[in-house]
Amino acid sequence: HVQLVESGGGSVQAGGSLRLSCAASGYKNGDYCMGWFRQAPGKEREGIASIYTGGGYTYYADSVKGRFTISQDNPKSTVYLRMDSLKPEDTAMYYCAADVDGGCWFPLRVSEYDYWGQGTQVTVS
């Protein structure tokens, strides 16, 4: 059973930076798609970045491309989301998720992911 724990959220002024971490445990052997999602009040959860642990391939939503960077450490126990040039519209609860069924075929699609963390709040003012 995969467990994901996010950390690193907080409050920051517009233009600032934060780095979120997702500590993963309980994986079996193999490569997975790891994603970061966010959900603002009254809005649907959206995928913003993902990474395929097998080769480090990354995917980004247009809304964060060029500002956010997803990365992983070895041996795939932690995934990071570096967020730069933050805007008030980035304010949301941020979730880490794992798709353990194979490659990142639909890397930003919420329904593709099997396991979710509890979320960490990011507030940009």
C-alpha positions as a Markdown table, in Angstrom:
| # | Residue | x | y | z |
|---|---|---|---|---|
| 1 | His | 0.0 | 0.0 | 0.0 |
| 2 | Val | 1.5 | 3.3 | -1.1 |
| 3 | Gln | 1.6 | 6.2 | 1.3 |
| 4 | Leu | 2.3 | 9.8 | 0.3 |
| 5 | Val | 3.0 | 12.6 | 2.7 |
| 6 | Glu | 3.3 | 16.2 | 1.4 |
| 7 | Ser | 5.1 | 19.0 | 3.2 |
| 8 | Gly | 6.5 | 22.5 | 2.4 |
| 9 | Gly | 3.4 | 24.5 | 2.0 |
| 10 | Gly | 2.9 | 27.9 | 3.5 |
| 11 | Ser | 2.2 | 31.5 | 2.9 |
| 12 | Val | 4.3 | 33.6 | 0.6 |
| 13 | Gln | 4.1 | 37.0 | -1.2 |
| 14 | Ala | 3.5 | 37.2 | -4.9 |
| 15 | Gly | 6.7 | 36.6 | -6.8 |
| 16 | Gly | 8.1 | 34.4 | -4.1 |
| 17 | Ser | 9.1 | 30.7 | -4.1 |
| 18 | Leu | 8.3 | 27.5 | -2.3 |
| 19 | Arg | 9.4 | 23.9 | -2.6 |
| 20 | Leu | 6.9 | 21.2 | -1.8 |
| 21 | Ser | 8.0 | 17.7 | -1.0 |
| 22 | Cys | 6.2 | 14.4 | -1.3 |
| 23 | Ala | 7.7 | 11.5 | 0.7 |
| 24 | Ala | 6.5 | 8.1 | -0.7 |
| 25 | Ser | 6.6 | 4.7 | 0.9 |
| 26 | Gly | 5.2 | 1.3 | 0.3 |
| 27 | Tyr | 6.2 | 1.0 | -3.3 |
| 28 | Lys | 6.8 | -2.3 | -5.0 |
| 29 | Asn | 9.4 | -2.6 | -7.7 |
| 30 | Gly | 8.8 | -0.8 | -10.9 |
| 31 | Asp | 8.4 | 2.7 | -12.3 |
| 32 | Tyr | 5.5 | 5.0 | -11.7 |
| 33 | Cys | 4.0 | 8.3 | -12.6 |
| 34 | Met | 4.1 | 10.8 | -9.8 |
| 35 | Gly | 2.0 | 13.9 | -10.0 |
| 36 | Trp | 1.3 | 17.2 | -8.3 |
| 37 | Phe | -2.3 | 18.5 | -8.3 |
| 38 | Arg | -4.0 | 21.5 | -6.8 |
| 39 | Gln | -7.5 | 22.4 | -5.8 |
| 40 | Ala | -8.7 | 25.9 | -5.1 |
| 41 | Pro | -12.0 | 26.6 | -3.2 |
| 42 | Gly | -14.9 | 26.1 | -5.5 |
| 43 | Lys | -12.8 | 24.7 | -8.3 |
| 44 | Glu | -12.0 | 21.2 | -9.6 |
| 45 | Arg | -8.8 | 19.5 | -8.8 |
| 46 | Glu | -6.3 | 20.1 | -11.6 |
| 47 | Gly | -3.1 | 18.4 | -12.6 |
| 48 | Ile | -0.1 | 20.8 | -12.8 |
| 49 | Ala | 3.0 | 18.6 | -13.0 |
| 50 | Ser | 4.1 | 15.0 | -13.2 |
| 51 | Ile | 7.2 | 12.9 | -13.6 |
| 52 | Tyr | 7.8 | 9.4 | -14.8 |
| 53 | Thr | 10.2 | 7.8 | -12.3 |
| 54 | Gly | 11.6 | 5.4 | -15.0 |
| 55 | Gly | 13.2 | 8.1 | -17.0 |
| 56 | Gly | 12.6 | 11.4 | -15.4 |
| 57 | Tyr | 10.2 | 12.6 | -18.1 |
| 58 | Thr | 8.2 | 15.6 | -17.0 |
| 59 | Tyr | 4.9 | 17.1 | -17.9 |
| 60 | Tyr | 3.4 | 20.5 | -17.0 |
| 61 | Ala | 0.2 | 22.3 | -17.3 |
| 62 | Asp | 0.4 | 25.5 | -19.3 |
| 63 | Ser | -0.6 | 27.5 | -16.2 |
| 64 | Val | 2.7 | 26.6 | -14.4 |
| 65 | Lys | 5.1 | 25.9 | -17.3 |
| 66 | Gly | 8.3 | 27.9 | -16.9 |
| 67 | Arg | 7.6 | 28.7 | -13.2 |
| 68 | Phe | 7.3 | 25.2 | -11.6 |
| 69 | Thr | 9.7 | 22.4 | -11.7 |
| 70 | Ile | 9.1 | 18.8 | -10.7 |
| 71 | Ser | 12.0 | 16.5 | -9.7 |
| 72 | Gln | 12.7 | 13.3 | -7.9 |
| 73 | Asp | 15.5 | 11.9 | -5.9 |
| 74 | Asn | 16.9 | 8.5 | -6.0 |
| 75 | Pro | 15.7 | 5.8 | -5.2 |
| 76 | Lys | 12.4 | 7.4 | -6.0 |
| 77 | Ser | 11.4 | 8.0 | -2.4 |
| 78 | Thr | 10.7 | 11.8 | -2.7 |
| 79 | Val | 9.2 | 14.0 | -5.4 |
| 80 | Tyr | 9.6 | 17.7 | -5.2 |
| 81 | Leu | 7.8 | 20.7 | -6.7 |
| 82 | Arg | 9.8 | 23.8 | -6.9 |
| 83 | Met | 7.4 | 26.8 | -7.4 |
| 84 | Asp | 8.9 | 30.1 | -8.5 |
| 85 | Ser | 7.3 | 33.4 | -9.5 |
| 86 | Leu | 4.2 | 32.5 | -7.5 |
| 87 | Lys | 1.0 | 34.4 | -8.2 |
| 88 | Pro | -2.2 | 34.8 | -6.1 |
| 89 | Glu | -4.0 | 32.5 | -8.5 |
| 90 | Asp | -1.6 | 29.7 | -7.4 |
| 91 | Thr | -3.3 | 29.7 | -4.0 |
| 92 | Ala | -4.7 | 26.2 | -3.4 |
| 93 | Met | -4.4 | 22.9 | -1.6 |
| 94 | Tyr | -1.6 | 21.0 | -3.3 |
| 95 | Tyr | -1.7 | 17.2 | -3.5 |
| 96 | Cys | 0.9 | 14.6 | -4.4 |
| 97 | Ala | -0.4 | 11.5 | -6.2 |
| 98 | Ala | 0.9 | 8.2 | -7.6 |
| 99 | Asp | -0.2 | 6.3 | -10.6 |
| 100 | Val | 1.2 | 2.8 | -10.1 |
| 101 | Asp | -0.4 | 1.1 | -13.1 |
| 102 | Gly | 2.3 | 2.0 | -15.6 |
| 103 | Gly | 3.6 | 4.9 | -17.6 |
| 104 | Cys | 2.4 | 8.5 | -17.6 |
| 105 | Trp | -0.1 | 7.9 | -20.4 |
| 106 | Phe | -2.3 | 10.7 | -19.1 |
| 107 | Pro | 0.0 | 12.5 | -16.8 |
| 108 | Leu | -2.2 | 15.3 | -15.6 |
| 109 | Arg | -5.5 | 13.5 | -15.5 |
| 110 | Val | -6.9 | 13.2 | -11.9 |
| 111 | Ser | -8.7 | 9.8 | -12.6 |
| 112 | Glu | -5.4 | 8.1 | -13.6 |
| 113 | Tyr | -3.9 | 8.3 | -10.1 |
| 114 | Asp | -4.4 | 5.6 | -7.5 |
| 115 | Tyr | -2.9 | 7.0 | -4.3 |
| 116 | Trp | -3.1 | 10.5 | -2.9 |
| 117 | Gly | -1.5 | 12.4 | 0.0 |
| 118 | Gln | -3.4 | 14.5 | 2.5 |
| 119 | Gly | -2.4 | 17.8 | 0.8 |
| 120 | Thr | -0.5 | 20.9 | 1.9 |
| 121 | Gln | -1.9 | 24.5 | 1.7 |
| 122 | Val | -0.2 | 27.1 | -0.4 |
| 123 | Thr | -1.3 | 30.7 | 0.0 |
| 124 | Val | 0.0 | 33.5 | -2.2 |
| 125 | Ser | -0.9 | 37.1 | -1.4 |
